[in-house]
XYZ file of C-alpha atoms in Angstrom:
655
model
C 14.908 37.014 22.282
C 11.414 38.290 22.889
C 8.444 36.560 21.937
C 7.280 39.180 19.893
C 9.995 39.109 17.406
C 8.441 35.509 16.248
C 4.663 37.038 16.745
C 4.573 39.700 14.381
C 1.577 41.974 14.661
C 0.935 42.097 10.501
C 0.209 37.888 10.847
C -2.344 38.428 13.633
C -5.770 37.737 13.224
C -7.983 39.260 15.913
C -11.538 38.194 14.261
C -10.982 34.379 12.585
C -14.230 33.816 10.259
C -13.739 30.479 10.195
C -15.708 27.754 11.285
C -14.095 24.375 11.125
C -10.819 23.262 12.019
C -9.809 22.806 8.356
C -11.122 26.593 7.535
C -8.943 27.731 10.553
C -5.582 25.843 9.418
C -6.235 27.386 5.938
C -6.769 31.466 7.452
C -3.745 30.855 9.585
C -1.947 29.440 6.751
C -3.148 32.108 4.340
C -1.767 34.877 6.625
C 1.893 33.197 6.687
C 1.720 32.753 3.409
C 0.279 36.496 2.674
C 3.510 37.783 4.882
C 5.839 35.818 2.644
C 7.028 33.957 6.197
C 6.309 30.683 4.121
C 7.690 29.403 0.540
C 5.285 26.693 -0.055
C 1.977 26.229 1.395
C 0.905 23.162 0.274
C 4.144 21.509 1.801
C 3.539 23.076 5.565
C -0.116 22.359 5.426
C 0.598 18.744 4.322
C 3.695 18.596 8.086
C 0.549 21.072 9.751
C -1.951 17.862 8.940
C 1.007 15.169 9.696
C 1.691 16.858 13.169
C -2.187 16.524 13.757
C -2.648 12.857 12.962
C -0.238 12.396 15.721
C -2.498 13.632 18.264
C -4.999 16.850 18.073
C -3.135 19.858 18.790
C -6.344 21.578 20.308
C -4.764 21.075 24.142
C -8.197 22.157 25.510
C -8.768 25.017 27.763
C -9.713 26.970 24.632
C -6.045 26.678 23.123
C -5.271 25.551 19.760
C -1.343 25.119 18.994
C -0.862 23.225 14.793
C 2.719 23.900 14.570
C 5.511 22.077 12.051
C 8.973 22.178 11.505
C 9.813 22.489 7.624
C 11.865 23.781 4.889
C 8.202 25.775 3.935
C 8.787 28.097 6.323
C 11.439 30.995 5.933
C 11.793 32.600 8.897
C 10.515 31.384 12.640
C 6.869 32.745 13.258
C 3.563 32.254 15.537
C 0.439 33.789 14.050
C -1.880 34.600 16.689
C -5.799 34.769 16.159
C -8.784 34.742 18.425
C -12.409 33.128 17.425
C -14.998 35.011 19.603
C -17.673 32.219 19.026
C -15.201 29.572 19.163
C -14.994 26.211 16.549
C -14.372 22.915 17.116
C -11.163 22.089 16.908
C -10.971 18.275 18.170
C -9.686 19.526 21.459
C -8.766 16.978 24.065
C -11.203 18.081 26.552
C -13.636 18.383 23.790
C -14.316 21.909 24.211
C -14.117 24.727 21.394
C -11.277 26.648 21.071
C -11.135 30.447 20.888
C -7.354 31.191 20.432
C -5.122 30.311 18.297
C -1.496 29.751 18.024
C 0.013 28.628 14.506
C 3.997 28.093 14.855
C 5.756 27.239 11.792
C 9.810 27.011 12.246
C 12.450 26.044 9.562
C 13.894 23.135 9.228
C 16.956 24.517 10.620
C 15.620 26.621 12.857
C 18.714 28.366 15.717
C 18.168 27.388 19.513
C 17.391 31.022 19.956
C 14.183 30.922 18.070
C 13.382 26.977 19.818
C 14.191 28.629 23.070
C 11.543 31.272 22.392
C 8.942 28.971 20.908
C 9.360 26.674 24.389
C 9.202 30.549 26.564
C 5.953 30.797 24.449
C 4.537 27.496 25.394
C 5.339 27.385 28.864
C 3.261 31.240 29.279
C 0.282 29.253 27.573
C -0.154 27.008 30.848
C -1.477 29.882 32.445
C -5.604 30.478 32.540
C -5.495 33.861 33.692
C -3.027 35.102 30.996
C -5.433 33.165 27.941
C -8.346 35.309 29.650
C -6.548 38.254 29.357
C -5.520 37.975 25.668
C -9.037 37.330 25.163
C -10.063 40.604 26.311
C -7.254 42.256 23.847
C -9.142 44.162 20.440
C -5.563 45.206 18.424
C -2.484 42.979 17.669
C -0.310 46.024 19.637
C -2.324 45.473 22.826
C -1.578 41.590 22.091
C 2.406 42.512 21.796
C 2.410 44.444 24.647
C 0.510 41.702 26.813
C 3.327 38.914 25.815
C 6.270 41.453 26.357
C 5.358 42.403 29.879
C 3.931 38.585 30.681
C 8.101 37.442 29.525
C 9.606 40.518 31.225
C 7.899 39.062 34.743
C 8.693 35.815 33.248
C 12.565 36.636 32.997
C 12.138 38.532 36.478
C 11.321 34.946 38.395
C 13.616 33.023 36.081
C 16.665 35.406 37.698
C 15.283 35.647 41.446
C 15.065 31.693 40.858
C 18.726 31.319 39.716
C 20.011 33.683 42.258
C 17.864 31.198 45.094
C 19.549 28.483 43.521
C 22.828 29.650 43.812
C 22.525 30.685 47.710
C 20.929 27.290 48.344
C 24.041 25.514 46.638
C 26.533 27.708 48.436
C 24.840 26.870 51.609
C 24.404 23.647 50.763
C 28.396 22.518 50.263
C 29.049 24.825 53.420
C 26.541 22.935 55.623
C 27.080 19.526 53.838
C 23.485 19.088 53.645
C 22.013 15.428 52.281
C 18.379 17.037 50.996
C 17.337 17.083 47.957
C 19.384 20.139 46.029
C 20.237 21.052 42.992
C 22.377 18.835 40.436
C 23.962 19.063 37.399
C 21.327 17.935 35.319
C 18.762 20.210 36.526
C 16.568 21.543 39.094
C 13.953 19.205 41.171
C 10.849 21.000 41.963
C 8.198 20.821 44.498
C 8.899 20.917 48.832
C 12.603 20.255 49.799
C 11.270 18.332 53.114
C 8.621 16.029 50.861
C 10.181 12.126 50.589
C 7.613 12.041 48.079
C 10.077 12.277 44.471
C 9.149 11.409 41.182
C 10.636 12.084 37.457
C 9.276 12.510 34.082
C 10.168 12.823 30.606
C 8.137 14.914 28.264
C 8.009 14.709 24.409
C 6.199 15.244 21.033
C 7.423 14.944 17.626
C 7.909 18.055 16.391
C 9.469 18.997 19.931
C 8.497 22.853 19.687
C 5.293 23.146 21.833
C 3.717 20.602 23.674
C 7.175 19.110 25.034
C 7.338 22.084 27.206
C 3.768 22.928 28.007
C 3.455 19.584 29.193
C 7.294 19.991 31.309
C 5.586 22.943 32.954
C 2.274 21.970 33.617
C 3.744 19.040 35.596
C 5.766 21.404 37.429
C 3.385 23.526 38.548
C 1.128 20.853 39.774
C 3.954 18.840 41.458
C 4.659 22.393 43.425
C 1.061 22.597 44.154
C 0.746 19.081 45.786
C 4.284 19.724 47.538
C 5.619 16.683 45.638
C 9.436 16.528 44.621
C 9.655 15.746 40.829
C 12.403 16.041 37.769
C 11.088 16.457 34.525
C 13.713 15.524 31.396
C 12.385 17.220 28.181
C 12.666 15.980 24.530
C 12.705 18.950 22.470
C 13.777 19.889 19.086
C 17.367 20.461 20.812
C 17.495 17.522 21.769
C 17.090 15.819 25.669
C 17.433 18.667 28.051
C 17.748 18.071 31.974
C 18.267 14.667 31.636
C 17.464 12.285 34.173
C 20.527 11.040 36.589
C 20.345 7.189 37.567
C 20.464 7.877 40.903
C 17.191 10.406 40.841
C 15.539 7.151 38.756
C 16.460 4.868 41.277
C 15.301 7.417 44.118
C 11.766 7.808 42.398
C 8.593 6.478 43.403
C 7.214 6.293 39.916
C 7.955 7.631 36.106
C 6.197 9.787 34.149
C 6.646 9.291 30.343
C 4.205 11.720 28.508
C 5.285 11.448 25.154
C 4.299 10.928 21.456
C 7.664 9.873 20.250
C 9.922 7.077 21.413
C 12.433 8.116 24.096
C 14.841 5.798 25.896
C 13.388 3.623 28.153
C 15.254 0.500 29.159
C 16.949 2.964 32.042
C 13.772 2.480 33.630
C 13.635 -0.926 33.840
C 12.315 -2.459 36.934
C 10.134 0.860 37.785
C 6.654 2.111 38.209
C 6.087 3.729 34.804
C 2.990 5.644 33.333
C 3.619 5.656 29.631
C 0.918 8.487 28.417
C 0.540 11.211 25.450
C 2.144 14.060 25.947
C -1.378 16.081 26.285
C -1.842 14.145 29.128
C 0.989 15.725 30.696
C -0.243 18.894 29.679
C -4.556 18.404 31.147
C -3.958 15.379 33.245
C -1.007 16.667 35.266
C -2.279 15.917 39.051
C -4.142 12.262 37.891
C 0.040 11.338 36.669
C 1.690 12.492 39.381
C -0.743 10.938 42.122
C -0.332 7.223 40.244
C 3.453 7.557 40.138
C 3.682 8.521 43.796
C 1.350 6.069 44.778
C 3.540 3.354 42.343
C -0.008 3.070 40.667
C 1.971 1.931 37.432
C 3.015 -1.114 35.586
C 6.303 -2.135 35.951
C 8.252 -1.335 32.650
C 10.684 -4.330 31.818
C 12.694 -3.125 28.715
C 14.224 -7.052 28.091
C 11.765 -8.470 25.115
C 8.224 -6.501 26.380
C 6.807 -3.683 27.423
C 4.949 -2.263 29.815
C 1.702 -2.967 28.579
C 1.432 -6.838 29.063
C 1.462 -5.818 32.731
C -1.302 -3.921 33.272
C -0.779 -0.741 31.351
C -3.481 1.145 29.822
C -1.396 3.840 27.462
C -3.974 4.319 24.573
C -4.954 1.470 21.868
C -2.612 1.063 18.922
C -4.204 -0.264 15.521
C -2.872 -3.395 14.178
C -1.755 -1.629 10.939
C -0.412 1.134 12.785
C 1.711 -0.840 14.638
C 3.195 -2.958 11.898
C 3.584 0.310 9.922
C 5.740 1.801 12.933
C 7.920 -1.436 13.361
C 8.425 -1.795 9.641
C 9.352 2.299 9.554
C 11.893 1.570 12.292
C 13.663 -0.876 10.014
C 13.461 1.187 7.066
C 14.730 4.536 8.622
C 18.138 2.427 10.131
C 18.789 0.907 6.652
C 18.346 4.065 4.350
C 21.734 5.355 5.315
C 23.175 2.128 4.025
C 21.172 2.297 1.214
C 22.292 5.957 0.180
C 26.100 5.472 1.586
C 26.716 2.217 -0.384
C 24.449 3.440 -3.248
C 26.276 6.765 -4.554
C 29.705 5.232 -3.558
C 29.155 2.343 -6.255
C 27.605 4.695 -8.695
C 31.107 6.989 -8.445
C 32.633 3.426 -8.854
C 31.163 2.664 -12.535
C 31.978 6.180 -13.472
C 35.528 5.543 -12.348
C 35.345 1.808 -14.422
C 34.584 3.594 -17.410
C 37.242 5.759 -17.260
C 40.070 3.479 -16.031
C 39.348 -0.369 -15.816
C 37.642 -2.876 -13.301
C 41.232 -3.461 -11.762
C 41.712 0.370 -10.981
C 42.143 0.362 -7.390
C 39.746 3.075 -6.785
C 37.334 0.859 -8.605
C 37.695 -1.934 -6.720
C 37.888 0.154 -3.688
C 34.809 1.472 -3.959
C 32.761 -1.418 -4.957
C 34.129 -3.054 -2.137
C 33.101 -0.431 0.686
C 29.381 -0.166 -1.205
C 28.649 -3.165 -2.437
C 27.813 -6.647 -1.375
C 30.767 -7.202 0.363
C 30.409 -3.431 2.042
C 27.253 -1.203 2.423
C 25.124 -3.363 0.843
C 25.861 -6.473 2.314
C 24.214 -5.339 5.576
C 20.726 -3.727 3.982
C 18.610 -6.704 4.534
C 19.619 -7.920 8.013
C 19.779 -3.967 9.638
C 15.841 -3.644 8.089
C 15.565 -6.984 9.871
C 17.136 -6.594 12.856
C 15.643 -3.219 13.542
C 12.064 -4.009 12.389
C 12.790 -6.962 15.301
C 14.246 -4.782 17.927
C 10.615 -2.676 17.414
C 8.482 -5.574 18.222
C 10.835 -7.074 21.009
C 13.066 -4.698 22.272
C 16.907 -5.351 22.205
C 17.097 -8.821 22.451
C 15.538 -9.395 19.692
C 18.121 -7.226 17.404
C 20.508 -10.254 16.914
C 17.888 -13.099 16.152
C 16.464 -10.266 13.718
C 19.626 -9.538 12.162
C 21.284 -13.152 11.433
C 17.452 -14.144 10.102
C 17.842 -10.872 7.581
C 22.009 -11.951 6.729
C 20.184 -15.956 6.076
C 17.380 -14.702 3.799
C 20.331 -12.774 1.837
C 22.658 -15.642 1.681
C 19.427 -17.974 0.010
C 18.503 -15.185 -2.575
C 15.110 -14.741 -0.464
C 15.738 -11.048 -0.880
C 14.212 -7.950 0.873
C 10.700 -9.824 1.491
C 12.512 -12.727 3.475
C 14.250 -10.350 5.741
C 10.868 -8.409 6.531
C 9.375 -11.738 7.412
C 12.131 -12.500 9.261
C 12.701 -9.291 11.510
C 8.709 -10.038 11.938
C 9.525 -13.048 13.335
C 12.195 -12.576 15.506
C 10.704 -10.050 17.518
C 7.512 -12.015 18.355
C 9.470 -14.915 18.986
C 11.404 -12.616 21.915
C 8.106 -11.793 23.424
C 6.642 -15.331 23.285
C 9.982 -16.618 24.922
C 9.768 -13.571 27.483
C 6.075 -14.786 28.733
C 7.529 -18.690 28.360
C 9.951 -17.774 30.918
C 7.909 -15.198 32.952
C 7.607 -17.890 35.890
C 11.876 -18.831 36.233
C 12.724 -17.770 39.471
C 13.754 -13.658 39.784
C 17.140 -14.729 40.946
C 17.904 -15.729 37.262
C 16.275 -12.944 35.425
C 19.740 -11.228 34.809
C 20.583 -14.199 32.378
C 17.511 -14.054 30.460
C 18.899 -11.269 28.108
C 22.050 -12.151 28.001
C 21.560 -16.225 27.702
C 18.370 -17.105 27.278
C 16.999 -14.602 24.943
C 19.995 -14.786 22.662
C 20.327 -18.812 22.213
C 16.710 -19.521 21.856
C 15.573 -16.471 19.685
C 18.647 -17.417 17.612
C 17.754 -21.158 17.360
C 14.516 -20.418 16.445
C 14.639 -17.824 14.020
C 17.748 -19.699 12.556
C 16.042 -22.828 12.528
C 12.722 -21.367 10.897
C 14.756 -19.309 8.180
C 16.866 -22.371 7.437
C 14.097 -25.475 7.229
C 11.108 -22.906 5.333
C 13.193 -19.438 3.969
C 15.846 -21.424 2.336
C 13.978 -24.200 0.741
C 10.769 -22.056 -0.825
C 12.853 -19.201 -2.152
C 15.496 -21.327 -3.506
C 13.338 -23.471 -4.969
C 11.307 -20.482 -6.719
C 14.452 -19.315 -7.926
C 15.496 -22.470 -9.459
C 12.203 -22.794 -11.253
C 12.160 -19.252 -12.612
C 15.769 -19.647 -14.295
C 14.408 -23.031 -15.508
C 11.205 -21.222 -16.923
C 13.269 -18.011 -18.476
C 15.315 -20.592 -20.359
C 12.351 -22.436 -22.137
C 10.884 -18.955 -22.448
C 14.322 -17.999 -24.678
C 13.173 -19.458 -27.627
C 9.859 -17.653 -28.126
C 8.909 -14.215 -28.452
C 11.683 -11.929 -27.709
C 9.346 -8.835 -26.733
C 7.214 -10.562 -24.298
C 10.740 -12.274 -22.667
C 11.741 -8.402 -22.754
C 8.368 -8.088 -20.373
C 8.916 -10.362 -18.436
C 12.870 -9.689 -17.561
C 12.168 -6.139 -17.105
C 9.099 -6.921 -14.741
C 11.095 -9.536 -12.991
C 13.529 -6.704 -11.586
C 11.361 -4.922 -9.898
C 8.942 -7.607 -8.157
C 11.127 -7.956 -5.125
C 14.490 -5.806 -5.714
C 17.104 -7.958 -4.640
C 14.921 -11.363 -4.051
C 14.472 -14.539 -6.245
C 12.618 -12.996 -8.912
C 15.248 -10.496 -9.696
C 18.157 -12.594 -9.632
C 16.766 -15.299 -11.367
C 16.095 -12.495 -13.908
C 19.469 -11.159 -13.775
C 20.996 -14.399 -13.603
C 19.589 -15.555 -16.561
C 20.654 -12.297 -18.389
C 24.214 -13.025 -17.237
C 24.090 -16.620 -18.052
C 23.008 -15.969 -21.750
C 25.778 -12.946 -21.837
C 28.630 -14.869 -20.910
C 28.001 -18.488 -22.120
C 26.811 -16.753 -25.774
C 28.905 -13.470 -25.776
C 28.022 -10.255 -26.852
C 25.163 -11.323 -29.355
C 22.999 -12.012 -26.333
C 23.491 -8.660 -24.630
C 19.731 -8.211 -25.848
C 18.758 -10.063 -22.434
C 21.089 -7.790 -20.195
C 19.527 -4.370 -22.351
C 16.007 -5.674 -20.805
C 17.474 -6.422 -17.585
C 19.084 -3.363 -16.828
C 16.553 -1.350 -18.239
C 13.868 -2.469 -15.781
C 16.035 -2.295 -12.867
C 17.042 1.244 -13.513
C 13.286 2.411 -13.801
C 12.160 1.580 -10.251
C 14.839 4.345 -8.199
C 13.883 6.850 -11.274
C 10.361 6.162 -11.095
C 10.549 7.138 -7.227
C 12.654 10.059 -8.241
C 9.799 11.453 -10.582
C 7.127 10.850 -8.549
C 8.762 12.506 -5.307
C 9.549 15.498 -7.554
C 6.481 15.997 -9.468
C 3.656 14.766 -6.859
C 5.514 16.750 -3.517
C 2.058 16.373 -1.941
C 1.875 12.977 -1.916
C 5.009 12.165 -0.248
C 6.543 13.413 3.401
C 9.337 15.627 3.898
C 11.773 12.816 4.476
C 10.460 10.913 1.563
C 10.930 13.949 -0.441
C 14.841 14.163 0.013
C 15.216 10.041 0.143
C 13.807 10.212 -3.269
C 16.374 13.160 -4.925
C 18.840 10.299 -4.046
C 16.940 7.479 -6.410
C 17.742 9.719 -9.473
C 21.492 8.847 -8.619
C 20.820 5.205 -7.840
C 18.212 4.617 -10.938
C 20.949 6.298 -13.365
C 23.416 3.533 -11.987
C 21.514 0.577 -12.558
C 21.270 0.664 -8.735
C 17.427 -1.076 -8.079
C 17.816 -1.154 -4.358
C 17.790 2.351 -3.894
C 13.457 2.122 -3.808
C 13.389 -0.613 -1.313
C 12.547 1.099 1.703
C 9.705 2.674 -0.586
C 8.618 -0.657 -1.669
C 8.726 -1.572 2.415
C 6.487 0.968 3.251
C 3.955 0.689 0.729
C 4.536 -2.455 -1.074
C 1.379 -2.659 -3.310
C 1.304 0.581 -5.179
C 5.307 1.085 -5.198
C 5.982 -2.485 -6.287
C 3.006 -2.719 -9.195
C 3.627 0.858 -10.052
C 7.314 -0.729 -10.804
C 6.777 -3.603 -12.568
C 4.603 -2.304 -14.786
C 7.009 0.315 -16.152
C 9.940 -2.088 -15.420
C 7.775 -4.502 -17.975
C 7.136 -1.656 -20.354
C 10.948 -0.678 -20.639
C 12.318 -4.611 -20.944
C 9.595 -4.861 -23.435
C 10.644 -1.902 -25.809
C 14.429 -2.692 -25.685
C 13.545 -6.237 -27.395
C 11.285 -4.338 -29.783
C 14.129 -1.994 -30.582
C 16.579 -4.842 -31.019
C 18.883 -2.905 -27.795
C 22.180 -4.810 -27.210
C 23.995 -4.249 -24.360
C 27.696 -5.543 -24.152
C 27.930 -4.972 -19.992
C 26.464 -6.801 -16.857
C 26.082 -3.474 -15.002
C 26.911 0.205 -15.147
C 23.658 1.695 -16.039
C 23.698 5.208 -17.735
C 27.697 4.988 -17.427
C 27.419 2.271 -20.043
C 24.566 3.244 -22.493
C 27.222 4.388 -25.091
C 28.815 1.072 -25.310
C 24.540 -0.239 -26.438
C 23.976 -0.905 -30.215
C 21.012 2.114 -30.012
C 22.024 3.898 -26.952
C 19.141 6.580 -27.733
C 16.848 3.826 -27.757
C 17.939 2.044 -24.446
C 17.836 5.882 -22.691
C 14.672 6.570 -24.273
C 13.235 2.736 -23.437
C 14.175 3.840 -19.337
C 12.890 6.893 -19.671
C 9.366 5.957 -20.850
C 9.211 3.060 -18.315
C 10.089 5.182 -15.706
C 7.971 7.915 -16.596
C 5.017 5.522 -16.622
C 5.821 3.993 -13.071
C 5.944 7.408 -11.951
C 2.795 8.669 -13.052
C 1.020 5.598 -12.041
C 2.479 5.945 -8.193
C 2.001 9.135 -8.184
C -1.475 9.467 -9.073
C -2.156 6.398 -6.850
C -0.752 6.680 -3.775
C -2.782 8.813 -0.981
C -1.708 12.430 -0.357
C -0.566 12.739 3.566
C -2.606 16.044 3.697
C -5.787 13.772 3.467
C -5.181 12.425 6.981
C -6.968 14.125 9.560
């Protein structure tokens, strides 16, 4: 595919009028929208700014490449624009940008399109080519220039492939031992040089900077007479993956990446960890340092290279906590969605058949407390810990999360256990740093697991269990004493408690109280169950409503997850809101508590009775006032959804 198949002339802007970065982005998006290449300008702009928040796409040299990959794009498109005066795009070299390429890639972009975008990115490393672009006056001239340049690049690539084939044939016949082509890619540089480095390039979207950094490193290495192999982590996944032999032979490793890449394979090697932009603009510096071994030794067990002298760029405490938290949430989400949907289906079958039906029992076993839902908190805690302390922290983090579940500590206890385990392992690494190197191999398989588990387990057992256990008991007793008081007040309290920790001691205390009264007194006390069920249905429904009607306030992944919360909310599966609550506890919990309290209070105001301990909408017909019960849930969900949607900060405001 030609680059000009994506860079259509009707979208080109030969005289950009913008004077600021924001105006430039708006003008480029407007061109895409006019041509019908995008279907949701608001969402597309949100994703553009989300990428800008990672690092500026003003790569320097007068070039800016704002880009996004999202469902808001109808067809893969590149908008070319020129600004004769130039403007401040927060470029990495602090120079004004004159040439702009806004890349719009659909969520399901094919490999052909992605390879074409990669080819475009590689062309922009050529400063002479950029100068030629600046001298063009019409869209036709731009297209002709790109077609000629791509044809030239194709001829060079064909010549390289022919040379590689001949070289491989000669190598096979002569059984040479020098550096030659291998199965995973090509070593670039001087075949007679003993200086050899490896590199990995990656950016969050993987459609531009990844390949520009690759090409810049290869070109600079060839100029310096140094051999290099570059692995790219783009939208198509990892390409030209480094082999264990290449890593072992390399004098140093360059990781120019703005997202996580597989690092354990570099254990014991000098590793430079830099932003992907440094791979583009500081390629000579990175190669020189890697060849000279001027880089910190990377240790994968329980720590990171920064502790041995790396200067990989500072990250705020809040950003680090958020990154660790999101690692746990992203791994927990499949358990929430998979288990929750199966539970919802089981409730439906339960109404058609009976609780003893084999299908009902199967679905509830797979999805419920002994299946997927049993792993929610352990997985959350384990992967938070792993984000902090690497693989040795995974096991103690998961065990700490499991202990939090068994002690009714809930997801808040799991959060604490996860962070505790991660930093315990980091502490152990520092503690054991002075041990003889002969026992280094014992650290990840003996010392970290044993001491990490002991410390995390002991703190969970002696701190989490007593505190949350006592709190749970106190809450149940307090609720029992309130039972003789104002019914509406107790409904408000029970409903609100269902949202405080969504599975923790508050939630369980309210539900246990309602179940206790329900089972001891019969259906006449199903009123408290109505308050609890309404309160528990509100959080996921509120999340679903907020992500539907306040799209610009949520990321694309959050909107997709929000859709499943309709099913989970209708099914009285409060846990569907946990990922959102964990990521933004203040806004989500406060909003949900208010709506749940209102829903619970309304059930008592309207004297609603639900004679079933679970089921949500599937048992609503059993209520004495079914429509009023649904109305109470709807009012609570709308209140929470509105508060959350209005209160939450929009990602488009992050610059």
